[in-house]
């Protein structure tokens, strides 16, 4: 387990009218989100001032004007610290007690276990309508609980009032066994997009395009951004701008000249279309549609064995339609053979000089590949993620596997090199990747 706390800070974010002077000088918005309360008390971190706009990334005036409000919208955002460490914001929007507006519960945490934190927020909501003392009792217990060594654990509360004492005092939790896939909501992604469009998105992510995922559902769009990044496992990680839901006040980010992967609410699309942006891939999650610039046919550059990946993903989706569940491990196990076909032999081209320094002979590696793989690599090897991947291969002397699932003692972690999704509990299915990572 990771070290540290389960949560860093809790925020209660509300909406209030802006003053006339603010409305004239800063923005056309008539309302603004603001911090109503936070826990623990005391001085806030430097990122706290940015939390309200990420809790209401959609049109705050429209939210304030709505006559009815959706219960339990949940989504996430990410702050990247100067050290490169990520701090996650996990949000749950609810109607106010009067039902005339919305509030947002937000947990900042360094632990990327969204399903766990969503459950925390559901408990906070239940206790909130009893009183803030009941919320504070729960937050105090969570805050003082270190990240456990075991996946299953109990948080015990000390009630501070008779009102709080009448509520549940012991809460049992189970953390995800495979942390690397804890936030891969592939079911939402494949419900929103067909397999061919998922492959187009996969290609756009690999080639580090400027990518905007669009939806009227904040839960869907933030989850699908995380899932798009999870398609890069087990070897790669997104190296550029990464914002699960872009606040309306930051829409200028859409004009960034570097690669980005961002989610936006549908309400912002009209404004974005008026911006001088070029070479952007638009993914409409509500309409199962992808708009790609005419000169950007990334899917045609993918290796020919991509058809096997399509077959494997199509089978997973068909099976999930019967069970109404989609295990993210199956998606990863379908992706690994695709990656291994391209990169499984890369370490054979890492040379060691007389002083023990390792360097990848990229030209020789590319030259020795089949024609369709070589054509893909001519594009992909110029990416930041490949440069990072190659540097890690040189540094470690092995393939840098980022996502190793939890397995029983004595089992060898790894994945299948076959075309069909492998059983995750089969040691034989893991051998090829483990061998390549040694």
Coordinates of C-alpha atoms in Angstrom, one line a residue:
X1 CA 0.0 0.0 0.0
X2 CA 1.0 3.6 -0.5
X3 CA 2.2 5.7 2.4
X4 CA 0.3 8.7 3.7
X5 CA -3.3 9.6 4.5
X6 CA -6.5 8.3 3.0
X7 CA -7.5 12.0 2.4
X8 CA -5.7 15.3 2.5
X9 CA -8.6 17.8 2.7
X10 CA -12.4 18.0 2.5
X11 CA -14.2 20.9 1.0
X12 CA -17.8 21.9 0.9
X13 CA -18.3 24.1 -2.1
X14 CA -21.4 26.3 -2.7
X15 CA -22.6 28.8 -5.2
X16 CA -23.2 32.5 -4.5
X17 CA -24.0 35.7 -6.5
X18 CA -21.0 37.7 -7.6
X19 CA -20.7 41.3 -6.6
X20 CA -21.5 43.9 -9.3
X21 CA -17.8 45.0 -9.4
X22 CA -16.6 41.4 -9.9
X23 CA -19.2 40.8 -12.6
X24 CA -17.9 43.8 -14.6
X25 CA -14.2 43.3 -14.2
X26 CA -13.5 39.6 -14.2
X27 CA -16.1 37.5 -15.9
X28 CA -19.6 37.6 -17.3
X29 CA -20.8 35.0 -14.9
X30 CA -23.4 36.2 -12.4
X31 CA -22.6 33.4 -9.9
X32 CA -19.4 31.9 -8.6
X33 CA -18.5 28.7 -6.6
X34 CA -16.8 29.3 -3.2
X35 CA -15.5 27.4 -0.2
X36 CA -18.2 27.2 2.4
X37 CA -16.3 24.9 4.8
X38 CA -13.2 22.8 4.8
X39 CA -11.6 20.1 7.0
X40 CA -9.2 20.1 8.7
X41 CA -9.4 23.6 9.9
X42 CA -6.4 25.9 9.6
X43 CA -4.4 27.3 6.7
X44 CA -5.3 25.9 3.3
X45 CA -2.8 24.7 0.7
X46 CA -2.0 26.9 -2.3
X47 CA -4.2 24.8 -4.6
X48 CA -7.3 25.4 -2.5
X49 CA -8.3 28.6 -4.4
X50 CA -8.6 26.5 -7.6
X51 CA -10.8 23.8 -6.1
X52 CA -14.2 25.7 -6.4
X53 CA -14.0 26.1 -10.2
X54 CA -13.1 22.4 -10.7
X55 CA -16.1 21.4 -8.5
X56 CA -18.3 23.4 -10.9
X57 CA -16.6 23.0 -14.2
X58 CA -19.8 23.4 -16.1
X59 CA -21.8 26.7 -16.5
X60 CA -22.3 27.8 -12.9
X61 CA -25.0 30.3 -14.0
X62 CA -26.9 27.6 -15.6
X63 CA -26.6 25.4 -12.5
X64 CA -27.8 28.2 -10.3
X65 CA -30.8 28.8 -12.6
X66 CA -32.0 25.2 -12.8
X67 CA -35.4 24.4 -11.3
X68 CA -34.4 20.8 -10.5
X69 CA -31.0 19.4 -9.6
X70 CA -29.6 15.9 -10.2
X71 CA -28.7 13.9 -7.1
X72 CA -25.3 12.3 -6.7
X73 CA -23.3 13.5 -9.7
X74 CA -19.7 12.3 -9.1
X75 CA -16.5 13.1 -11.1
X76 CA -12.8 13.8 -10.6
X77 CA -10.1 16.3 -11.4
X78 CA -6.3 16.2 -11.1
X79 CA -3.7 18.7 -9.8
X80 CA 0.0 18.0 -10.8
X81 CA 2.4 19.3 -8.2
X82 CA 5.9 20.8 -9.0
X83 CA 7.5 17.4 -8.2
X84 CA 5.2 15.6 -10.8
X85 CA 3.1 14.0 -8.0
X86 CA -0.6 14.0 -8.7
X87 CA -3.3 15.1 -6.2
X88 CA -6.8 14.0 -7.1
X89 CA -10.0 15.8 -6.4
X90 CA -13.0 13.5 -6.0
X91 CA -16.3 15.2 -6.2
X92 CA -20.0 14.6 -5.5
X93 CA -22.6 17.2 -6.3
X94 CA -25.9 17.3 -4.4
X95 CA -28.9 19.6 -4.2
X96 CA -28.9 22.1 -1.3
X97 CA -31.3 21.5 1.7
X98 CA -33.7 24.0 0.1
X99 CA -33.4 22.3 -3.3
X100 CA -32.9 25.7 -5.0
X101 CA -29.2 25.2 -6.0
X102 CA -26.3 22.7 -5.7
X103 CA -23.4 22.1 -3.4
X104 CA -20.3 19.9 -4.0
X105 CA -18.4 17.7 -1.6
X106 CA -14.8 17.4 -2.6
X107 CA -12.0 15.2 -1.2
X108 CA -8.4 16.0 -2.1
X109 CA -6.2 12.9 -1.9
X110 CA -2.9 11.5 -3.2
X111 CA -4.5 8.0 -3.3
X112 CA -6.0 7.3 -6.8
X113 CA -8.8 5.0 -5.5
X114 CA -11.9 6.7 -6.8
X115 CA -14.5 4.0 -6.0
X116 CA -13.3 4.1 -2.3
X117 CA -13.4 7.9 -2.2
X118 CA -16.9 7.9 -3.8
X119 CA -18.1 5.7 -1.0
X120 CA -16.6 8.2 1.5
X121 CA -18.5 11.0 -0.1
X122 CA -21.8 8.9 0.0
X123 CA -21.3 8.5 3.7
X124 CA -20.5 12.2 4.1
X125 CA -23.8 13.0 2.3
X126 CA -25.8 10.7 4.6
X127 CA -24.3 12.4 7.7
X128 CA -24.5 15.9 6.2
X129 CA -28.2 15.9 6.4
X130 CA -28.0 15.0 10.1
X131 CA -25.6 17.8 10.9
X132 CA -22.0 19.0 10.3
X133 CA -20.9 17.6 13.6
X134 CA -21.8 14.1 12.2
X135 CA -19.7 14.9 9.1
X136 CA -16.8 16.2 11.2
X137 CA -16.8 13.0 13.4
X138 CA -16.5 10.9 10.2
X139 CA -13.8 13.1 8.6
X140 CA -11.7 13.1 11.8
X141 CA -11.7 9.3 11.9
X142 CA -10.8 9.0 8.2
X143 CA -8.2 11.7 8.4
X144 CA -6.4 10.0 11.3
X145 CA -6.5 6.6 9.6
X146 CA -3.2 5.9 7.8
X147 CA -3.2 4.0 4.6
X148 CA -3.5 0.4 5.8
X149 CA -1.2 -2.5 5.0
X150 CA -4.2 -4.7 4.3
X151 CA -6.8 -4.2 1.6
X152 CA -9.7 -4.7 4.1
X153 CA -10.0 -2.4 7.1
X154 CA -12.4 -0.7 9.5
X155 CA -12.7 2.9 10.5
X156 CA -14.2 3.5 14.0
X157 CA -15.7 6.9 14.9
X158 CA -15.8 8.7 18.2
X159 CA -19.1 10.6 18.3
X160 CA -19.0 14.2 19.6
X161 CA -22.7 14.6 20.1
X162 CA -25.9 12.6 20.9
X163 CA -27.1 13.3 17.3
X164 CA -23.9 11.8 15.9
X165 CA -23.9 8.9 18.3
X166 CA -27.2 7.6 16.8
X167 CA -25.5 7.0 13.5
X168 CA -23.3 4.1 12.4
X169 CA -19.9 4.3 14.2
X170 CA -18.0 1.5 12.4
X171 CA -17.4 1.4 8.6
X172 CA -15.8 -1.4 6.8
X173 CA -13.9 -0.8 3.6
X174 CA -12.0 -2.7 0.9
X175 CA -9.4 -1.1 -1.2
X176 CA -9.0 -2.2 -4.9
X177 CA -6.7 -5.2 -5.2
X178 CA -5.2 -3.8 -8.4
X179 CA -4.5 -0.2 -7.9
X180 CA -3.3 0.3 -11.4
X181 CA -6.8 -0.2 -12.8
X182 CA -8.7 1.3 -9.9
X183 CA -10.0 4.1 -12.0
X184 CA -10.4 2.4 -15.4
X185 CA -14.2 2.7 -16.0
X186 CA -14.1 0.8 -19.2
X187 CA -17.8 -0.1 -19.0
X188 CA -18.6 3.6 -19.3
X189 CA -16.2 4.0 -22.2
X190 CA -17.5 1.1 -24.2
X191 CA -21.1 2.0 -23.5
X192 CA -20.4 5.5 -24.9
X193 CA -18.2 4.4 -27.9
X194 CA -18.3 1.4 -30.2
X195 CA -15.1 -0.7 -30.5
X196 CA -13.9 1.0 -33.7
X197 CA -14.2 4.5 -32.1
X198 CA -12.4 3.2 -29.0
X199 CA -9.6 2.1 -31.3
X200 CA -9.5 5.5 -32.9
X201 CA -9.3 7.1 -29.5
X202 CA -6.5 4.6 -28.6
X203 CA -4.5 5.6 -31.7
X204 CA -5.0 9.3 -31.0
X205 CA -3.7 8.9 -27.4
X206 CA -0.7 6.9 -28.6
X207 CA 0.2 9.6 -31.1
X208 CA -0.3 12.3 -28.4
X209 CA -2.9 14.3 -30.2
X210 CA -4.9 17.2 -28.8
X211 CA -8.0 15.3 -27.7
X212 CA -11.3 16.6 -26.3
X213 CA -13.8 14.3 -24.8
X214 CA -17.3 15.9 -24.7
X215 CA -20.4 14.9 -22.7
X216 CA -23.3 16.5 -20.9
X217 CA -22.6 14.0 -18.1
X218 CA -19.7 15.0 -15.8
X219 CA -19.5 11.4 -14.4
X220 CA -19.2 10.0 -17.9
X221 CA -16.7 12.4 -19.3
X222 CA -14.2 12.3 -16.3
X223 CA -14.4 8.5 -16.1
X224 CA -13.7 8.2 -19.9
X225 CA -10.7 10.5 -19.7
X226 CA -9.2 8.2 -17.0
X227 CA -10.1 5.2 -19.1
X228 CA -8.4 6.6 -22.2
X229 CA -5.2 6.9 -20.2
X230 CA -5.6 3.4 -18.8
X231 CA -5.4 2.1 -22.4
X232 CA -1.7 2.9 -22.3
X233 CA -1.0 0.2 -19.7
X234 CA 1.1 -1.6 -18.9
X235 CA 4.1 0.2 -20.4
X236 CA 3.2 3.8 -21.0
X237 CA 1.9 6.8 -19.3
X238 CA 0.4 10.1 -20.6
X239 CA 3.1 12.8 -20.5
X240 CA 1.2 16.0 -21.4
X241 CA -1.8 18.1 -20.2
X242 CA -4.4 15.9 -18.5
X243 CA -7.7 17.4 -17.2
X244 CA -10.6 15.0 -16.7
X245 CA -13.1 17.9 -16.7
X246 CA -12.0 21.4 -17.9
X247 CA -13.7 24.3 -16.1
X248 CA -15.4 26.9 -18.3
X249 CA -13.0 29.5 -16.9
X250 CA -10.0 27.6 -18.3
X251 CA -11.3 27.0 -21.9
X252 CA -8.3 28.8 -23.3
X253 CA -6.4 25.6 -22.5
X254 CA -8.0 24.2 -25.7
X255 CA -5.7 26.5 -27.7
X256 CA -2.6 25.0 -26.1
X257 CA 0.0 24.1 -28.8
X258 CA 1.1 20.9 -27.0
X259 CA -0.7 17.6 -26.7
X260 CA -3.6 17.4 -24.3
X261 CA -6.3 15.0 -23.2
X262 CA -9.2 16.8 -21.6
X263 CA -12.9 16.4 -20.9
X264 CA -15.4 19.2 -21.3
X265 CA -19.1 19.7 -20.6
X266 CA -21.3 19.9 -23.7
X267 CA -22.3 23.4 -22.6
X268 CA -18.8 24.6 -23.4
X269 CA -18.7 23.2 -26.9
X270 CA -20.2 26.2 -28.7
X271 CA -17.5 28.5 -27.2
X272 CA -14.7 26.1 -28.1
X273 CA -15.9 25.9 -31.7
X274 CA -15.3 29.6 -32.0
X275 CA -11.8 29.4 -30.8
X276 CA -8.8 29.4 -33.2
X277 CA -7.9 25.8 -32.5
X278 CA -6.5 23.3 -35.0
X279 CA -5.7 19.6 -35.2
X280 CA -8.0 18.6 -32.4
X281 CA -9.7 15.3 -32.1
X282 CA -13.3 15.7 -30.8
X283 CA -14.9 12.6 -29.1
X284 CA -18.6 13.0 -28.5
X285 CA -19.4 10.5 -25.8
X286 CA -23.2 11.2 -26.0
X287 CA -23.4 10.6 -29.7
X288 CA -20.8 7.8 -30.2
X289 CA -18.9 10.0 -32.6
X290 CA -15.3 11.1 -33.3
X291 CA -14.3 14.0 -35.4
X292 CA -10.8 13.8 -36.7
X293 CA -8.9 16.4 -38.8
X294 CA -8.8 15.3 -42.5
X295 CA -5.0 14.7 -42.5
X296 CA -5.0 12.8 -39.3
X297 CA -5.9 9.2 -40.0
X298 CA -4.1 7.6 -37.1
X299 CA -6.0 4.3 -37.2
X300 CA -4.6 3.6 -40.7
X301 CA -1.0 3.8 -39.3
X302 CA -1.6 1.2 -36.6
X303 CA 0.1 -2.2 -37.1
X304 CA -1.9 -4.9 -39.0
X305 CA -2.2 -7.0 -35.9
X306 CA -4.6 -4.3 -34.4
X307 CA -7.4 -6.4 -35.9
X308 CA -6.7 -9.0 -33.3
X309 CA -7.1 -6.4 -30.6
X310 CA -10.4 -5.4 -32.2
X311 CA -11.6 -9.0 -32.1
X312 CA -10.6 -9.4 -28.4
X313 CA -12.3 -6.1 -27.4
X314 CA -15.5 -6.9 -29.3
X315 CA -15.8 -10.2 -27.5
X316 CA -15.3 -8.5 -24.1
X317 CA -18.0 -6.0 -25.0
X318 CA -20.4 -8.7 -26.2
X319 CA -19.9 -10.6 -23.0
X320 CA -20.3 -7.5 -20.9
X321 CA -23.7 -6.8 -22.5
X322 CA -24.9 -10.2 -21.2
X323 CA -23.5 -9.7 -17.6
X324 CA -23.8 -5.9 -17.4
X325 CA -20.3 -5.9 -16.0
X326 CA -16.9 -5.3 -17.6
X327 CA -13.8 -6.3 -15.7
X328 CA -11.0 -3.8 -16.6
X329 CA -8.4 -6.6 -16.2
X330 CA -9.9 -8.2 -19.3
X331 CA -9.3 -5.1 -21.3
X332 CA -5.8 -4.8 -20.2
X333 CA -5.1 -8.4 -20.9
X334 CA -6.4 -7.8 -24.4
X335 CA -4.1 -4.9 -24.9
X336 CA -1.0 -6.6 -23.7
X337 CA -0.5 -8.9 -26.7
X338 CA -0.8 -5.8 -28.9
X339 CA 2.0 -4.1 -27.0
X340 CA 4.1 -7.2 -26.7
X341 CA 4.0 -7.7 -30.5
X342 CA 5.6 -4.3 -31.0
X343 CA 7.8 -3.8 -27.9
X344 CA 8.3 -7.3 -26.5
X345 CA 11.8 -7.7 -28.1
X346 CA 13.0 -4.1 -27.5
X347 CA 15.5 -5.0 -24.8
X348 CA 17.5 -7.0 -27.5
X349 CA 18.4 -3.6 -29.0
X350 CA 19.6 -1.9 -25.8
X351 CA 23.4 -2.0 -26.0
X352 CA 25.8 -1.7 -23.1
X353 CA 29.1 0.1 -23.6
X354 CA 32.4 -0.6 -21.8
X355 CA 31.5 1.7 -19.0
X356 CA 28.2 -0.1 -18.3
X357 CA 26.0 2.6 -19.8
X358 CA 22.9 1.3 -21.7
X359 CA 21.5 2.9 -24.8
X360 CA 18.7 1.9 -27.1
X361 CA 19.6 1.5 -30.8
X362 CA 16.3 2.9 -32.0
X363 CA 17.2 2.8 -35.7
X364 CA 18.1 -0.9 -35.5
X365 CA 15.0 -1.7 -33.4
X366 CA 12.8 0.0 -36.0
X367 CA 14.7 -1.6 -39.0
X368 CA 14.1 -5.1 -37.8
X369 CA 10.3 -4.8 -37.4
X370 CA 7.7 -5.9 -39.9
X371 CA 6.6 -3.2 -42.4
X372 CA 3.3 -2.3 -40.7
X373 CA 5.0 -2.1 -37.2
X374 CA 7.8 -0.1 -38.7
X375 CA 5.4 2.4 -40.2
X376 CA 3.7 2.8 -36.8
X377 CA 7.0 3.2 -35.0
X378 CA 8.1 6.0 -37.4
X379 CA 5.3 8.0 -35.9
X380 CA 5.2 6.7 -32.4
X381 CA 8.9 6.9 -31.6
X382 CA 8.8 10.7 -31.9
X383 CA 6.4 10.8 -28.9
X384 CA 7.2 12.0 -25.4
X385 CA 5.8 8.7 -24.0
X386 CA 8.2 6.6 -26.1
X387 CA 11.2 8.8 -25.2
X388 CA 10.3 8.3 -21.5
X389 CA 9.7 4.6 -22.1
X390 CA 13.1 4.2 -23.8
X391 CA 14.9 6.1 -21.1
X392 CA 13.4 3.8 -18.4
X393 CA 14.4 0.7 -20.4
X394 CA 18.0 2.1 -20.5
X395 CA 18.0 3.0 -16.9
X396 CA 16.4 -0.3 -15.5
X397 CA 17.8 -2.7 -18.1
X398 CA 14.3 -4.2 -18.5
X399 CA 10.9 -3.2 -19.8
X400 CA 9.3 -0.8 -17.3
X401 CA 6.0 -2.6 -16.4
X402 CA 3.8 0.0 -14.8
X403 CA 0.8 -2.2 -13.9
X404 CA 1.3 -5.5 -12.1
X405 CA -1.9 -6.9 -10.7
X406 CA -2.1 -8.5 -7.2
X407 CA -1.6 -12.3 -7.4
X408 CA -1.6 -15.2 -4.9
X409 CA 1.8 -15.9 -3.2
X410 CA 4.0 -18.0 -5.5
X411 CA 2.2 -17.0 -8.7
X412 CA 4.2 -15.2 -11.4
X413 CA 2.7 -11.8 -12.3
X414 CA 2.3 -11.0 -16.0
X415 CA -0.1 -11.3 -18.9
X416 CA -0.9 -13.5 -21.9
X417 CA 0.7 -13.0 -25.3
X418 CA -2.3 -14.7 -27.0
X419 CA -5.0 -12.8 -28.8
X420 CA -7.8 -13.6 -26.4
X421 CA -8.2 -12.2 -22.9
X422 CA -6.4 -14.4 -20.5
X423 CA -7.4 -15.7 -17.1
X424 CA -5.8 -13.3 -14.6
X425 CA -5.2 -16.2 -12.2
X426 CA -3.2 -18.2 -14.7
X427 CA 0.6 -18.1 -14.0
X428 CA 1.2 -19.4 -17.5
X429 CA -0.7 -16.5 -19.0
X430 CA 1.7 -14.1 -17.4
X431 CA 5.1 -15.7 -18.3
X432 CA 5.9 -13.8 -21.5
X433 CA 5.6 -10.3 -20.1
X434 CA 7.5 -11.3 -16.9
X435 CA 10.3 -12.8 -18.9
X436 CA 10.6 -9.6 -21.0
X437 CA 10.6 -7.4 -17.9
X438 CA 13.4 -9.3 -16.1

